[in-house]
JSON list of C-alpha atoms in Angstrom, two decimals:
[
{"chain": "A", "resi": 1, "resn": "MET", "atom": "CA", "xyz": [5.67, -6.33, 5.58]},
{"chain": "A", "resi": 2, "resn": "ILE", "atom": "CA", "xyz": [8.42, -3.74, 5.19]},
{"chain": "A", "resi": 3, "resn": "ALA", "atom": "CA", "xyz": [11.66, -5.15, 6.54]},
{"chain": "A", "resi": 4, "resn": "THR", "atom": "CA", "xyz": [14.33, -2.81, 5.23]},
{"chain": "A", "resi": 5, "resn": "SER", "atom": "CA", "xyz": [15.51, -0.18, 7.72]},
{"chain": "A", "resi": 6, "resn": "ILE", "atom": "CA", "xyz": [15.53, 3.54, 7.07]},
{"chain": "A", "resi": 7, "resn": "ASP", "atom": "CA", "xyz": [19.33, 3.54, 7.47]},
{"chain": "A", "resi": 8, "resn": "GLU", "atom": "CA", "xyz": [19.71, 1.00, 4.64]},
{"chain": "A", "resi": 9, "resn": "ILE", "atom": "CA", "xyz": [17.33, 2.98, 2.44]},
{"chain": "A", "resi": 10, "resn": "GLN", "atom": "CA", "xyz": [19.05, 6.27, 3.23]},
{"chain": "A", "resi": 11, "resn": "ALA", "atom": "CA", "xyz": [22.35, 4.91, 1.96]},
{"chain": "A", "resi": 12, "resn": "MET", "atom": "CA", "xyz": [20.76, 4.17, -1.42]},
{"chain": "A", "resi": 13, "resn": "THR", "atom": "CA", "xyz": [19.00, 7.48, -2.12]},
{"chain": "A", "resi": 14, "resn": "CYS", "atom": "CA", "xyz": [19.81, 10.99, -3.31]},
{"chain": "A", "resi": 15, "resn": "PHE", "atom": "CA", "xyz": [18.33, 12.61, -0.21]},
{"chain": "A", "resi": 16, "resn": "ASP", "atom": "CA", "xyz": [20.65, 13.91, 2.49]},
{"chain": "A", "resi": 17, "resn": "ASN", "atom": "CA", "xyz": [20.90, 12.49, 6.01]},
{"chain": "A", "resi": 18, "resn": "SER", "atom": "CA", "xyz": [19.10, 15.38, 7.71]},
{"chain": "A", "resi": 19, "resn": "PRO", "atom": "CA", "xyz": [15.77, 14.60, 9.48]},
{"chain": "A", "resi": 20, "resn": "ARG", "atom": "CA", "xyz": [14.00, 16.08, 6.45]},
{"chain": "A", "resi": 21, "resn": "GLY", "atom": "CA", "xyz": [16.09, 14.03, 4.02]},
{"chain": "A", "resi": 22, "resn": "ARG", "atom": "CA", "xyz": [15.48, 10.82, 5.96]},
{"chain": "A", "resi": 23, "resn": "LEU", "atom": "CA", "xyz": [11.76, 11.52, 5.91]},
{"chain": "A", "resi": 24, "resn": "LEU", "atom": "CA", "xyz": [11.81, 11.96, 2.13]},
{"chain": "A", "resi": 25, "resn": "SER", "atom": "CA", "xyz": [13.83, 8.77, 1.71]},
{"chain": "A", "resi": 26, "resn": "GLY", "atom": "CA", "xyz": [11.37, 6.80, 3.80]},
{"chain": "A", "resi": 27, "resn": "ALA", "atom": "CA", "xyz": [8.39, 8.34, 2.03]},
{"chain": "A", "resi": 28, "resn": "ALA", "atom": "CA", "xyz": [9.81, 7.54, -1.42]},
{"chain": "A", "resi": 29, "resn": "TYR", "atom": "CA", "xyz": [10.41, 3.95, -0.37]},
{"chain": "A", "resi": 30, "resn": "LEU", "atom": "CA", "xyz": [6.98, 3.37, 1.21]},
{"chain": "A", "resi": 31, "resn": "PHE", "atom": "CA", "xyz": [5.04, 5.23, -1.49]},
{"chain": "A", "resi": 32, "resn": "HIS", "atom": "CA", "xyz": [6.80, 3.07, -4.09]},
{"chain": "A", "resi": 33, "resn": "LYS", "atom": "CA", "xyz": [6.45, -0.27, -2.28]},
{"chain": "A", "resi": 34, "resn": "GLN", "atom": "CA", "xyz": [2.87, -0.02, -1.13]},
{"chain": "A", "resi": 35, "resn": "GLY", "atom": "CA", "xyz": [1.39, 3.05, -2.80]},
{"chain": "A", "resi": 36, "resn": "TYR", "atom": "CA", "xyz": [0.75, 6.60, -1.67]},
{"chain": "A", "resi": 37, "resn": "GLU", "atom": "CA", "xyz": [-2.88, 6.05, -0.69]},
{"chain": "A", "resi": 38, "resn": "LYS", "atom": "CA", "xyz": [-2.11, 2.96, 1.42]},
{"chain": "A", "resi": 39, "resn": "THR", "atom": "CA", "xyz": [0.74, 4.62, 3.31]},
{"chain": "A", "resi": 40, "resn": "THR", "atom": "CA", "xyz": [-0.50, 6.46, 6.39]},
{"chain": "A", "resi": 41, "resn": "VAL", "atom": "CA", "xyz": [1.24, 9.35, 8.10]},
{"chain": "A", "resi": 42, "resn": "ARG", "atom": "CA", "xyz": [1.49, 7.26, 11.27]},
{"chain": "A", "resi": 43, "resn": "GLU", "atom": "CA", "xyz": [3.09, 4.37, 9.41]},
{"chain": "A", "resi": 44, "resn": "LEU", "atom": "CA", "xyz": [5.60, 6.70, 7.75]},
{"chain": "A", "resi": 45, "resn": "ALA", "atom": "CA", "xyz": [6.51, 8.24, 11.10]},
{"chain": "A", "resi": 46, "resn": "GLN", "atom": "CA", "xyz": [6.98, 4.80, 12.68]},
{"chain": "A", "resi": 47, "resn": "PHE", "atom": "CA", "xyz": [9.18, 3.72, 9.79]},
{"chain": "A", "resi": 48, "resn": "ILE", "atom": "CA", "xyz": [11.38, 6.81, 10.17]},
{"chain": "A", "resi": 49, "resn": "GLY", "atom": "CA", "xyz": [11.41, 6.42, 13.95]},
{"chain": "A", "resi": 50, "resn": "ILE", "atom": "CA", "xyz": [9.68, 9.67, 14.94]},
{"chain": "A", "resi": 51, "resn": "GLN", "atom": "CA", "xyz": [6.34, 10.80, 16.35]},
{"chain": "A", "resi": 52, "resn": "SER", "atom": "CA", "xyz": [3.56, 11.43, 13.81]},
{"chain": "A", "resi": 53, "resn": "GLY", "atom": "CA", "xyz": [3.33, 15.08, 14.77]},
{"chain": "A", "resi": 54, "resn": "SER", "atom": "CA", "xyz": [7.03, 15.57, 14.05]},
{"chain": "A", "resi": 55, "resn": "LEU", "atom": "CA", "xyz": [6.37, 15.09, 10.34]},
{"chain": "A", "resi": 56, "resn": "PHE", "atom": "CA", "xyz": [4.55, 18.38, 10.28]},
{"chain": "A", "resi": 57, "resn": "HIS", "atom": "CA", "xyz": [7.56, 20.29, 11.55]},
{"chain": "A", "resi": 58, "resn": "HIS", "atom": "CA", "xyz": [8.99, 19.69, 8.08]},
{"chain": "A", "resi": 59, "resn": "PHE", "atom": "CA", "xyz": [5.92, 19.44, 5.82]},
{"chain": "A", "resi": 60, "resn": "LYS", "atom": "CA", "xyz": [2.38, 20.83, 5.85]},
{"chain": "A", "resi": 61, "resn": "SER", "atom": "CA", "xyz": [0.62, 17.62, 4.80]},
{"chain": "A", "resi": 62, "resn": "LYS", "atom": "CA", "xyz": [1.03, 14.17, 3.29]},
{"chain": "A", "resi": 63, "resn": "ASP", "atom": "CA", "xyz": [0.46, 15.76, -0.13]},
{"chain": "A", "resi": 64, "resn": "ASP", "atom": "CA", "xyz": [3.31, 18.16, 0.62]},
{"chain": "A", "resi": 65, "resn": "ILE", "atom": "CA", "xyz": [5.59, 15.21, 1.42]},
{"chain": "A", "resi": 66, "resn": "LEU", "atom": "CA", "xyz": [4.72, 13.56, -1.89]},
{"chain": "A", "resi": 67, "resn": "ALA", "atom": "CA", "xyz": [5.32, 16.83, -3.77]},
{"chain": "A", "resi": 68, "resn": "ASN", "atom": "CA", "xyz": [8.72, 17.26, -2.13]},
{"chain": "A", "resi": 69, "resn": "VAL", "atom": "CA", "xyz": [9.78, 13.71, -2.97]},
{"chain": "A", "resi": 70, "resn": "MET", "atom": "CA", "xyz": [8.96, 14.46, -6.60]},
{"chain": "A", "resi": 71, "resn": "GLU", "atom": "CA", "xyz": [10.46, 17.95, -6.66]},
{"chain": "A", "resi": 72, "resn": "GLN", "atom": "CA", "xyz": [13.79, 16.93, -5.12]},
{"chain": "A", "resi": 73, "resn": "THR", "atom": "CA", "xyz": [14.00, 13.96, -7.48]},
{"chain": "A", "resi": 74, "resn": "ILE", "atom": "CA", "xyz": [13.44, 16.17, -10.53]},
{"chain": "A", "resi": 75, "resn": "ILE", "atom": "CA", "xyz": [16.01, 18.71, -9.32]},
{"chain": "A", "resi": 76, "resn": "TYR", "atom": "CA", "xyz": [18.61, 16.01, -8.64]},
{"chain": "A", "resi": 77, "resn": "ASN", "atom": "CA", "xyz": [18.13, 14.24, -11.96]},
{"chain": "A", "resi": 78, "resn": "HIS", "atom": "CA", "xyz": [17.90, 17.50, -13.91]},
{"chain": "A", "resi": 79, "resn": "ALA", "atom": "CA", "xyz": [21.42, 18.27, -12.71]},
{"chain": "A", "resi": 80, "resn": "ARG", "atom": "CA", "xyz": [22.46, 14.78, -13.78]},
{"chain": "A", "resi": 81, "resn": "LEU", "atom": "CA", "xyz": [21.09, 15.37, -17.30]},
{"chain": "A", "resi": 82, "resn": "GLU", "atom": "CA", "xyz": [22.79, 18.75, -17.55]},
{"chain": "A", "resi": 83, "resn": "GLU", "atom": "CA", "xyz": [26.09, 17.08, -16.73]},
{"chain": "A", "resi": 84, "resn": "ALA", "atom": "CA", "xyz": [25.40, 14.42, -19.37]},
{"chain": "A", "resi": 85, "resn": "VAL", "atom": "CA", "xyz": [24.88, 16.90, -22.22]},
{"chain": "A", "resi": 86, "resn": "GLN", "atom": "CA", "xyz": [27.90, 18.94, -21.18]},
{"chain": "A", "resi": 87, "resn": "SER", "atom": "CA", "xyz": [30.12, 15.85, -21.46]},
{"chain": "A", "resi": 88, "resn": "SER", "atom": "CA", "xyz": [30.27, 16.13, -25.27]},
{"chain": "A", "resi": 89, "resn": "ASP", "atom": "CA", "xyz": [29.48, 18.41, -28.22]},
{"chain": "A", "resi": 90, "resn": "ASP", "atom": "CA", "xyz": [28.39, 15.42, -30.31]},
{"chain": "A", "resi": 91, "resn": "PRO", "atom": "CA", "xyz": [24.60, 14.96, -30.11]},
{"chain": "A", "resi": 92, "resn": "GLU", "atom": "CA", "xyz": [24.92, 11.20, -30.57]},
{"chain": "A", "resi": 93, "resn": "GLN", "atom": "CA", "xyz": [27.21, 10.99, -27.55]},
{"chain": "A", "resi": 94, "resn": "GLN", "atom": "CA", "xyz": [24.97, 13.38, -25.64]},
{"chain": "A", "resi": 95, "resn": "LEU", "atom": "CA", "xyz": [22.04, 11.05, -26.28]},
{"chain": "A", "resi": 96, "resn": "LYS", "atom": "CA", "xyz": [24.11, 8.11, -25.07]},
{"chain": "A", "resi": 97, "resn": "GLN", "atom": "CA", "xyz": [24.96, 9.91, -21.84]},
{"chain": "A", "resi": 98, "resn": "LEU", "atom": "CA", "xyz": [21.33, 10.96, -21.34]},
{"chain": "A", "resi": 99, "resn": "ILE", "atom": "CA", "xyz": [20.28, 7.33, -21.69]},
{"chain": "A", "resi": 100, "resn": "LYS", "atom": "CA", "xyz": [22.89, 6.24, -19.15]},
{"chain": "A", "resi": 101, "resn": "SER", "atom": "CA", "xyz": [21.88, 9.00, -16.74]},
{"chain": "A", "resi": 102, "resn": "GLU", "atom": "CA", "xyz": [18.20, 8.05, -16.85]},
{"chain": "A", "resi": 103, "resn": "LEU", "atom": "CA", "xyz": [18.93, 4.33, -16.60]},
{"chain": "A", "resi": 104, "resn": "THR", "atom": "CA", "xyz": [21.04, 5.06, -13.52]},
{"chain": "A", "resi": 105, "resn": "SER", "atom": "CA", "xyz": [18.24, 7.17, -12.05]},
{"chain": "A", "resi": 106, "resn": "ILE", "atom": "CA", "xyz": [15.60, 4.50, -12.69]},
{"chain": "A", "resi": 107, "resn": "THR", "atom": "CA", "xyz": [17.58, 1.50, -11.46]},
{"chain": "A", "resi": 108, "resn": "GLY", "atom": "CA", "xyz": [19.87, 3.18, -8.91]},
{"chain": "A", "resi": 109, "resn": "ASP", "atom": "CA", "xyz": [19.85, 5.81, -6.18]},
{"chain": "A", "resi": 110, "resn": "THR", "atom": "CA", "xyz": [16.58, 7.50, -7.18]},
{"chain": "A", "resi": 111, "resn": "GLY", "atom": "CA", "xyz": [14.75, 4.38, -8.38]},
{"chain": "A", "resi": 112, "resn": "SER", "atom": "CA", "xyz": [11.96, 4.47, -5.78]},
{"chain": "A", "resi": 113, "resn": "ALA", "atom": "CA", "xyz": [11.52, 8.23, -6.07]},
{"chain": "A", "resi": 114, "resn": "MET", "atom": "CA", "xyz": [11.42, 8.07, -9.88]},
{"chain": "A", "resi": 115, "resn": "ALA", "atom": "CA", "xyz": [8.78, 5.33, -9.69]},
{"chain": "A", "resi": 116, "resn": "VAL", "atom": "CA", "xyz": [6.74, 7.49, -7.33]},
{"chain": "A", "resi": 117, "resn": "LEU", "atom": "CA", "xyz": [7.07, 10.42, -9.74]},
{"chain": "A", "resi": 118, "resn": "VAL", "atom": "CA", "xyz": [5.65, 8.30, -12.58]},
{"chain": "A", "resi": 119, "resn": "TYR", "atom": "CA", "xyz": [3.04, 6.15, -10.85]},
{"chain": "A", "resi": 120, "resn": "GLU", "atom": "CA", "xyz": [1.76, 8.52, -8.16]},
{"chain": "A", "resi": 121, "resn": "TRP", "atom": "CA", "xyz": [1.56, 11.70, -10.24]},
{"chain": "A", "resi": 122, "resn": "PHE", "atom": "CA", "xyz": [-2.24, 11.76, -10.19]},
{"chain": "A", "resi": 123, "resn": "ALA", "atom": "CA", "xyz": [-2.31, 11.26, -6.41]},
{"chain": "A", "resi": 124, "resn": "LEU", "atom": "CA", "xyz": [-0.81, 14.74, -6.18]},
{"chain": "A", "resi": 125, "resn": "SER", "atom": "CA", "xyz": [-3.17, 17.69, -5.82]},
{"chain": "A", "resi": 126, "resn": "GLN", "atom": "CA", "xyz": [-3.77, 19.77, -8.96]},
{"chain": "A", "resi": 127, "resn": "GLU", "atom": "CA", "xyz": [-2.08, 22.74, -7.32]},
{"chain": "A", "resi": 128, "resn": "LYS", "atom": "CA", "xyz": [1.09, 20.73, -6.64]},
{"chain": "A", "resi": 129, "resn": "GLN", "atom": "CA", "xyz": [1.01, 19.22, -10.13]},
{"chain": "A", "resi": 130, "resn": "ASN", "atom": "CA", "xyz": [0.95, 22.70, -11.65]},
{"chain": "A", "resi": 131, "resn": "GLU", "atom": "CA", "xyz": [3.92, 23.76, -9.54]},
{"chain": "A", "resi": 132, "resn": "LEU", "atom": "CA", "xyz": [5.99, 20.75, -10.61]},
{"chain": "A", "resi": 133, "resn": "LEU", "atom": "CA", "xyz": [5.09, 20.76, -14.31]},
{"chain": "A", "resi": 134, "resn": "LYS", "atom": "CA", "xyz": [7.55, 23.56, -15.06]},
{"chain": "A", "resi": 135, "resn": "ARG", "atom": "CA", "xyz": [10.39, 21.54, -13.55]},
{"chain": "A", "resi": 136, "resn": "ARG", "atom": "CA", "xyz": [9.32, 18.44, -15.44]},
{"chain": "A", "resi": 137, "resn": "ASN", "atom": "CA", "xyz": [9.14, 20.41, -18.66]},
{"chain": "A", "resi": 138, "resn": "HIS", "atom": "CA", "xyz": [12.70, 21.71, -18.20]},
{"chain": "A", "resi": 139, "resn": "TYR", "atom": "CA", "xyz": [13.84, 18.13, -17.61]},
{"chain": "A", "resi": 140, "resn": "GLU", "atom": "CA", "xyz": [12.16, 16.96, -20.81]},
{"chain": "A", "resi": 141, "resn": "GLU", "atom": "CA", "xyz": [13.50, 19.91, -22.81]},
{"chain": "A", "resi": 142, "resn": "ILE", "atom": "CA", "xyz": [17.03, 18.63, -22.33]},
{"chain": "A", "resi": 143, "resn": "TRP", "atom": "CA", "xyz": [16.04, 15.34, -23.96]},
{"chain": "A", "resi": 144, "resn": "LEU", "atom": "CA", "xyz": [13.98, 16.93, -26.71]},
{"chain": "A", "resi": 145, "resn": "ASN", "atom": "CA", "xyz": [16.70, 19.39, -27.71]},
{"chain": "A", "resi": 146, "resn": "VAL", "atom": "CA", "xyz": [19.20, 16.58, -28.26]},
{"chain": "A", "resi": 147, "resn": "ILE", "atom": "CA", "xyz": [16.72, 14.33, -30.06]},
{"chain": "A", "resi": 148, "resn": "GLN", "atom": "CA", "xyz": [15.53, 17.19, -32.28]},
{"chain": "A", "resi": 149, "resn": "THR", "atom": "CA", "xyz": [19.13, 17.94, -33.27]},
{"chain": "A", "resi": 150, "resn": "LEU", "atom": "CA", "xyz": [19.53, 14.29, -34.29]},
{"chain": "A", "resi": 151, "resn": "CYS", "atom": "CA", "xyz": [16.26, 14.51, -36.23]},
{"chain": "A", "resi": 152, "resn": "ASP", "atom": "CA", "xyz": [17.53, 17.61, -38.05]},
{"chain": "A", "resi": 153, "resn": "GLU", "atom": "CA", "xyz": [20.71, 15.73, -38.94]},
{"chain": "A", "resi": 154, "resn": "GLY", "atom": "CA", "xyz": [18.66, 12.82, -40.30]},
{"chain": "A", "resi": 155, "resn": "LYS", "atom": "CA", "xyz": [19.96, 10.37, -37.67]},
{"chain": "A", "resi": 156, "resn": "ILE", "atom": "CA", "xyz": [16.52, 9.88, -36.13]},
{"chain": "A", "resi": 157, "resn": "LYS", "atom": "CA", "xyz": [13.62, 9.71, -38.55]},
{"chain": "A", "resi": 158, "resn": "HIS", "atom": "CA", "xyz": [10.70, 10.14, -36.18]},
{"chain": "A", "resi": 159, "resn": "ASP", "atom": "CA", "xyz": [8.97, 12.97, -34.34]},
{"chain": "A", "resi": 160, "resn": "ALA", "atom": "CA", "xyz": [11.21, 14.03, -31.43]},
{"chain": "A", "resi": 161, "resn": "PHE", "atom": "CA", "xyz": [8.38, 14.15, -28.88]},
{"chain": "A", "resi": 162, "resn": "ILE", "atom": "CA", "xyz": [7.06, 10.70, -29.76]},
{"chain": "A", "resi": 163, "resn": "TRP", "atom": "CA", "xyz": [10.57, 9.26, -29.90]},
{"chain": "A", "resi": 164, "resn": "ARG", "atom": "CA", "xyz": [11.27, 10.62, -26.42]},
{"chain": "A", "resi": 165, "resn": "ARG", "atom": "CA", "xyz": [8.03, 9.12, -25.09]},
{"chain": "A", "resi": 166, "resn": "LEU", "atom": "CA", "xyz": [8.91, 5.70, -26.53]},
{"chain": "A", "resi": 167, "resn": "LEU", "atom": "CA", "xyz": [12.50, 5.88, -25.34]},
{"chain": "A", "resi": 168, "resn": "GLY", "atom": "CA", "xyz": [11.46, 7.11, -21.89]},
{"chain": "A", "resi": 169, "resn": "GLY", "atom": "CA", "xyz": [8.93, 4.31, -21.56]},
{"chain": "A", "resi": 170, "resn": "ALA", "atom": "CA", "xyz": [11.51, 1.68, -22.49]},
{"chain": "A", "resi": 171, "resn": "ILE", "atom": "CA", "xyz": [13.98, 3.08, -19.96]},
{"chain": "A", "resi": 172, "resn": "ALA", "atom": "CA", "xyz": [11.35, 3.30, -17.21]},
{"chain": "A", "resi": 173, "resn": "TRP", "atom": "CA", "xyz": [10.38, -0.33, -17.74]},
{"chain": "A", "resi": 174, "resn": "THR", "atom": "CA", "xyz": [13.93, -1.55, -17.03]},
{"chain": "A", "resi": 175, "resn": "VAL", "atom": "CA", "xyz": [13.24, -1.19, -13.31]},
{"chain": "A", "resi": 176, "resn": "THR", "atom": "CA", "xyz": [11.02, -4.29, -13.56]},
{"chain": "A", "resi": 177, "resn": "TRP", "atom": "CA", "xyz": [13.68, -6.60, -14.98]},
{"chain": "A", "resi": 178, "resn": "TYR", "atom": "CA", "xyz": [17.20, -5.14, -14.94]},
{"chain": "A", "resi": 179, "resn": "ASN", "atom": "CA", "xyz": [19.61, -6.47, -12.31]},
{"chain": "A", "resi": 180, "resn": "PRO", "atom": "CA", "xyz": [22.70, -4.26, -11.84]},
{"chain": "A", "resi": 181, "resn": "ASN", "atom": "CA", "xyz": [24.53, -7.32, -10.55]},
{"chain": "A", "resi": 182, "resn": "GLY", "atom": "CA", "xyz": [23.39, -9.53, -13.43]},
{"chain": "A", "resi": 183, "resn": "LYS", "atom": "CA", "xyz": [24.97, -10.54, -16.72]},
{"chain": "A", "resi": 184, "resn": "MET", "atom": "CA", "xyz": [24.64, -7.10, -18.37]},
{"chain": "A", "resi": 185, "resn": "SER", "atom": "CA", "xyz": [26.52, -4.08, -17.04]},
{"chain": "A", "resi": 186, "resn": "MET", "atom": "CA", "xyz": [25.08, -0.57, -17.03]},
{"chain": "A", "resi": 187, "resn": "ASP", "atom": "CA", "xyz": [27.46, 0.41, -19.85]},
{"chain": "A", "resi": 188, "resn": "GLU", "atom": "CA", "xyz": [26.32, -2.59, -21.94]},
{"chain": "A", "resi": 189, "resn": "LEU", "atom": "CA", "xyz": [22.67, -1.78, -21.32]},
{"chain": "A", "resi": 190, "resn": "THR", "atom": "CA", "xyz": [23.29, 1.85, -22.23]},
{"chain": "A", "resi": 191, "resn": "GLU", "atom": "CA", "xyz": [25.00, 0.79, -25.46]},
{"chain": "A", "resi": 192, "resn": "THR", "atom": "CA", "xyz": [22.07, -1.48, -26.38]},
{"chain": "A", "resi": 193, "resn": "VAL", "atom": "CA", "xyz": [19.42, 1.19, -25.80]},
{"chain": "A", "resi": 194, "resn": "TRP", "atom": "CA", "xyz": [21.51, 3.83, -27.58]},
{"chain": "A", "resi": 195, "resn": "LYS", "atom": "CA", "xyz": [21.98, 1.68, -30.68]},
{"chain": "A", "resi": 196, "resn": "MET", "atom": "CA", "xyz": [18.24, 0.94, -30.76]},
{"chain": "A", "resi": 197, "resn": "ALA", "atom": "CA", "xyz": [17.53, 4.68, -30.59]},
{"chain": "A", "resi": 198, "resn": "ILE", "atom": "CA", "xyz": [19.99, 5.70, -33.28]},
{"chain": "A", "resi": 199, "resn": "ASN", "atom": "CA", "xyz": [19.70, 2.74, -35.65]},
{"chain": "A", "resi": 200, "resn": "ASP", "atom": "CA", "xyz": [15.96, 2.97, -36.06]}
]
């Protein structure tokens, strides 16, 4: 049973408060909580508070809704990563800010959408996957460029791609246990992950 209102969800997401943005917020939430396949168009419309047919004024299909949730999430968090690397010329500090940015994305305002991006990727049509892969690759390039620089400087002694996969997996898993209101702050968690990445 989904009890949280769309207004409460909207306040916690990166999507704007337009009808289209509210639809994406609701879709991200429901796709995350109960899965893409189990969420019907009718249920999504009821959750948002509109008629089922109104969904198709904004999107062509359910697959199109899923693709837009993913695309807007990548765009939003890509900008967040760009800001992180521009905050310093020191690759170690850039890595630290990238870690904080992704932790914030996973456990904060784009948490549901990021989970959908990871766990529902194969629910997306092949055509939509191909369209989004370029955006995902640009997102990953930001990480890989910083990690490769640290490899070249001898501060990370492992393959950059594999190190990113391991680091990304560890960050993604925090959504299952990290409590932003718990005993460890986001800065403390960032520091812990960063030290583990650098002091390997």
